PDB file of C-alpha atoms in Angstrom:
ATOM      1  CA  MET A   1    -122.875 -69.286 166.216  1.00  0.00           C
ATOM      2  CA  LEU A   2    -119.715 -70.113 164.275  1.00  0.00           C
ATOM      3  CA  ILE A   3    -121.864 -72.130 161.864  1.00  0.00           C
ATOM      4  CA  ALA A   4    -123.493 -68.875 160.742  1.00  0.00           C
ATOM      5  CA  VAL A   5    -120.220 -67.627 159.228  1.00  0.00           C
ATOM      6  CA  PRO A   6    -120.291 -68.204 155.458  1.00  0.00           C
ATOM      7  CA  LEU A   7    -117.266 -70.165 154.258  1.00  0.00           C
ATOM      8  CA  MET A   8    -117.128 -68.295 150.952  1.00  0.00           C
ATOM      9  CA  ILE A   9    -115.553 -65.430 152.868  1.00  0.00           C
ATOM     10  CA  VAL A  10    -112.304 -67.469 152.914  1.00  0.00           C
ATOM     11  CA  PRO A  11    -111.616 -67.360 149.132  1.00  0.00           C
ATOM     12  CA  PHE A  12    -112.810 -63.737 149.065  1.00  0.00           C
ATOM     13  CA  ILE A  13    -110.307 -62.704 151.727  1.00  0.00           C
ATOM     14  CA  PHE A  14    -107.543 -64.844 150.213  1.00  0.00           C
ATOM     15  CA  TYR A  15    -108.012 -63.325 146.751  1.00  0.00           C
ATOM     16  CA  ASN A  16    -107.933 -59.810 148.147  1.00  0.00           C
ATOM     17  CA  ALA A  17    -104.873 -60.532 150.305  1.00  0.00           C
ATOM     18  CA  VAL A  18    -102.924 -61.889 147.337  1.00  0.00           C
ATOM     19  CA  MET A  19    -104.180 -59.113 145.049  1.00  0.00           C
ATOM     20  CA  LEU A  20    -103.131 -56.388 147.482  1.00  0.00           C
ATOM     21  CA  GLY A  21     -99.909 -58.102 148.547  1.00  0.00           C
ATOM     22  CA  SER A  22     -98.255 -59.725 145.541  1.00  0.00           C
ATOM     23  CA  GLY A  23    -100.431 -58.507 142.706  1.00  0.00           C
ATOM     24  CA  LEU A  24    -102.443 -60.349 140.096  1.00  0.00           C
ATOM     25  CA  SER A  25     -99.396 -62.030 138.578  1.00  0.00           C
ATOM     26  CA  ALA A  26     -99.109 -64.210 141.711  1.00  0.00           C
ATOM     27  CA  PHE A  27    -102.234 -66.132 140.671  1.00  0.00           C
ATOM     28  CA  SER A  28    -100.481 -67.479 137.589  1.00  0.00           C
ATOM     29  CA  GLY A  29     -97.535 -68.718 139.648  1.00  0.00           C
ATOM     30  CA  VAL A  30     -97.062 -72.485 139.448  1.00  0.00           C
ATOM     31  CA  ILE A  31     -97.489 -74.288 142.772  1.00  0.00           C
ATOM     32  CA  MET A  32     -96.722 -77.798 141.591  1.00  0.00           C
ATOM     33  CA  THR A  33     -96.174 -79.832 138.458  1.00  0.00           C
ATOM     34  CA  VAL A  34     -96.897 -83.524 138.050  1.00  0.00           C
ATOM     35  CA  PRO A  35     -95.576 -85.530 135.107  1.00  0.00           C
ATOM     36  CA  MET A  36     -98.326 -87.768 133.750  1.00  0.00           C
ATOM     37  CA  LEU A  37     -97.974 -91.242 132.270  1.00  0.00           C
ATOM     38  CA  SER A  38     -98.972 -89.847 128.884  1.00  0.00           C
ATOM     39  CA  GLY A  39     -95.901 -87.638 128.876  1.00  0.00           C
ATOM     40  CA  ALA A  40     -97.868 -84.441 129.514  1.00  0.00           C
ATOM     41  CA  VAL A  41     -97.088 -82.261 132.499  1.00  0.00           C
ATOM     42  CA  TRP A  42     -99.983 -81.180 134.710  1.00  0.00           C
ATOM     43  CA  THR A  43     -99.451 -77.894 136.504  1.00  0.00           C
ATOM     44  CA  MET A  44    -101.433 -76.299 139.295  1.00  0.00           C
ATOM     45  CA  THR A  45    -101.343 -72.541 139.723  1.00  0.00           C
ATOM     46  CA  LEU A  46    -102.348 -70.461 142.712  1.00  0.00           C
ATOM     47  CA  GLY A  47    -105.498 -69.407 140.835  1.00  0.00           C
ATOM     48  CA  ASP A  48    -106.453 -73.062 140.380  1.00  0.00           C
ATOM     49  CA  LEU A  49    -105.950 -73.623 144.089  1.00  0.00           C
ATOM     50  CA  VAL A  50    -108.231 -70.692 144.917  1.00  0.00           C
ATOM     51  CA  ILE A  51    -110.993 -72.148 142.712  1.00  0.00           C
ATOM     52  CA  LEU A  52    -110.568 -75.582 144.327  1.00  0.00           C
ATOM     53  CA  SER A  53    -110.764 -74.078 147.800  1.00  0.00           C
ATOM     54  CA  ALA A  54    -113.927 -72.179 146.811  1.00  0.00           C
ATOM     55  CA  LEU A  55    -115.511 -75.412 145.551  1.00  0.00           C
ATOM     56  CA  VAL A  56    -114.644 -77.172 148.818  1.00  0.00           C
ATOM     57  CA  CYS A  57    -116.207 -74.247 150.717  1.00  0.00           C
ATOM     58  CA  LEU A  58    -119.292 -74.521 148.497  1.00  0.00           C
ATOM     59  CA  PHE A  59    -119.602 -78.220 149.342  1.00  0.00           C
ATOM     60  CA  PHE A  60    -119.540 -77.519 153.071  1.00  0.00           C
ATOM     61  CA  GLU A  61    -121.971 -74.635 152.634  1.00  0.00           C
ATOM     62  CA  MET A  62    -124.403 -77.040 150.943  1.00  0.00           C
ATOM     63  CA  LEU A  63    -124.065 -79.395 153.898  1.00  0.00           C
ATOM     64  CA  LYS A  64    -124.699 -76.525 156.317  1.00  0.00           C
ATOM     65  CA  SER A  65    -127.800 -75.428 154.402  1.00  0.00           C
ATOM     66  CA  THR A  66    -129.524 -78.745 155.158  1.00  0.00           C
ATOM     67  CA  LEU A  67    -129.558 -77.863 158.858  1.00  0.00           C
ATOM     68  CA  SER A  68    -132.574 -76.065 160.202  1.00  0.00           C
ATOM     69  CA  ASN A  69    -131.397 -74.190 163.222  1.00  0.00           C
ATOM     70  CA  ARG A  70    -131.232 -70.574 164.305  1.00  0.00           C
ATOM     71  CA  GLY A  71    -127.851 -69.977 162.702  1.00  0.00           C
ATOM     72  CA  SER A  72    -128.950 -71.075 159.243  1.00  0.00           C
ATOM     73  CA  LEU A  73    -130.974 -67.922 158.559  1.00  0.00           C
ATOM     74  CA  MET A  74    -128.050 -65.778 159.666  1.00  0.00           C
ATOM     75  CA  ASN A  75    -125.774 -67.860 157.429  1.00  0.00           C
ATOM     76  CA  HIS A  76    -128.011 -67.194 154.416  1.00  0.00           C
ATOM     77  CA  MET A  77    -128.074 -63.467 155.091  1.00  0.00           C
ATOM     78  CA  LEU A  78    -124.300 -63.316 155.506  1.00  0.00           C
ATOM     79  CA  SER A  79    -123.806 -65.428 152.370  1.00  0.00           C
ATOM     80  CA  MET A  80    -125.884 -62.898 150.469  1.00  0.00           C
ATOM     81  CA  LEU A  81    -123.677 -60.109 151.843  1.00  0.00           C
ATOM     82  CA  VAL A  82    -120.558 -62.006 150.722  1.00  0.00           C
ATOM     83  CA  PHE A  83    -122.018 -62.336 147.219  1.00  0.00           C
ATOM     84  CA  VAL A  84    -122.868 -58.621 147.170  1.00  0.00           C
ATOM     85  CA  GLY A  85    -119.278 -57.937 148.252  1.00  0.00           C
ATOM     86  CA  PHE A  86    -118.030 -60.049 145.343  1.00  0.00           C
ATOM     87  CA  LEU A  87    -120.340 -58.232 142.924  1.00  0.00           C
ATOM     88  CA  VAL A  88    -119.448 -54.738 144.094  1.00  0.00           C
ATOM     89  CA  GLU A  89    -115.740 -55.494 144.009  1.00  0.00           C
ATOM     90  CA  PHE A  90    -116.024 -57.071 140.555  1.00  0.00           C
ATOM     91  CA  LEU A  91    -117.753 -53.962 139.202  1.00  0.00           C
ATOM     92  CA  LEU A  92    -115.666 -51.307 140.943  1.00  0.00           C
ATOM     93  CA  VAL A  93    -112.123 -52.652 141.442  1.00  0.00           C
ATOM     94  CA  ARG A  94    -109.855 -52.890 138.413  1.00  0.00           C
ATOM     95  CA  ASP A  95    -107.812 -55.838 139.729  1.00  0.00           C
ATOM     96  CA  ALA A  96    -110.974 -57.801 140.484  1.00  0.00           C
ATOM     97  CA  ALA A  97    -112.120 -57.785 136.864  1.00  0.00           C
ATOM     98  CA  THR A  98    -110.544 -61.172 136.125  1.00  0.00           C
ATOM     99  CA  GLN A  99    -111.922 -64.532 135.094  1.00  0.00           C
ATOM    100  CA  LEU A 100    -110.724 -66.000 138.399  1.00  0.00           C
ATOM    101  CA  PHE A 101    -112.653 -63.467 140.447  1.00  0.00           C
ATOM    102  CA  PHE A 102    -115.712 -63.840 138.213  1.00  0.00           C
ATOM    103  CA  SER A 103    -115.634 -67.615 138.799  1.00  0.00           C
ATOM    104  CA  LEU A 104    -115.434 -67.040 142.548  1.00  0.00           C
ATOM    105  CA  MET A 105    -118.385 -64.668 142.308  1.00  0.00           C
ATOM    106  CA  VAL A 106    -120.441 -67.272 140.410  1.00  0.00           C
ATOM    107  CA  ILE A 107    -119.602 -69.875 143.067  1.00  0.00           C
ATOM    108  CA  ALA A 108    -120.777 -67.414 145.739  1.00  0.00           C
ATOM    109  CA  PHE A 109    -124.002 -66.854 143.766  1.00  0.00           C
ATOM    110  CA  ILE A 110    -124.589 -70.612 143.554  1.00  0.00           C
ATOM    111  CA  ASP A 111    -124.034 -70.769 147.311  1.00  0.00           C
ATOM    112  CA  VAL A 112    -126.734 -68.151 147.904  1.00  0.00           C
ATOM    113  CA  VAL A 113    -129.324 -69.611 145.539  1.00  0.00           C
ATOM    114  CA  ALA A 114    -128.736 -73.245 146.475  1.00  0.00           C
ATOM    115  CA  GLY A 115    -128.610 -72.417 150.171  1.00  0.00           C
ATOM    116  CA  PHE A 116    -132.034 -70.772 150.109  1.00  0.00           C
ATOM    117  CA  THR A 117    -133.474 -73.540 147.928  1.00  0.00           C
ATOM    118  CA  ILE A 118    -132.140 -76.402 150.025  1.00  0.00           C
ATOM    119  CA  SER A 119    -133.215 -74.729 153.269  1.00  0.00           C
ATOM    120  CA  ASN A 120    -136.698 -74.190 151.867  1.00  0.00           C
ATOM    121  CA  ARG A 121    -136.967 -77.859 150.928  1.00  0.00           C
ATOM    122  CA  ALA A 122    -135.606 -79.028 154.272  1.00  0.00           C
ATOM    123  CA  ALA A 123    -137.931 -76.688 156.193  1.00  0.00           C
ATOM    124  CA  GLY A 124    -140.930 -77.933 154.204  1.00  0.00           C
ATOM    125  CA  ARG A 125    -140.161 -81.462 155.312  1.00  0.00           C
ATOM    126  CA  ASP A 126    -139.793 -80.403 158.942  1.00  0.00           C
ATOM    127  CA  VAL A 127    -143.359 -79.076 159.111  1.00  0.00           C
ATOM    128  CA  SER A 128    -145.907 -81.565 160.311  1.00  0.00           C
ATOM    129  CA  ILE A 129    -149.593 -80.806 159.818  1.00  0.00           C
ATOM    130  CA  GLY A 130    -150.782 -83.027 162.643  1.00  0.00           C
ATOM    131  CA  LEU A 131    -153.413 -85.047 160.815  1.00  0.00           C
TER     132      LEU A 131
END
């Protein structure tokens, strides 16, 4: 039943923990810098890391949506609830009205739409007519 837990809850909880703990300025804090051969310096902030983690979660959610088992329907319903949580927080919480949070919300929306679409396609292939 652990497969029914939507992975997009991880960036949602992480964002809220950082927002409530350290404040929004923590997301612009530099985690690492890498000097490039061109002479430029590439920096990664905490906000960039949150987006990357959300994209990794989205990838695994897409893999989970190809399964057709009992937990997949529950996963889709919970993913929809996570997206609604993102949307409500974006509209009602002042510190959630950021580009970072909006990007996370869009990733959660893609998870919901793609999850239903992929599951529909996979379920259509699982049905045999018996001719």
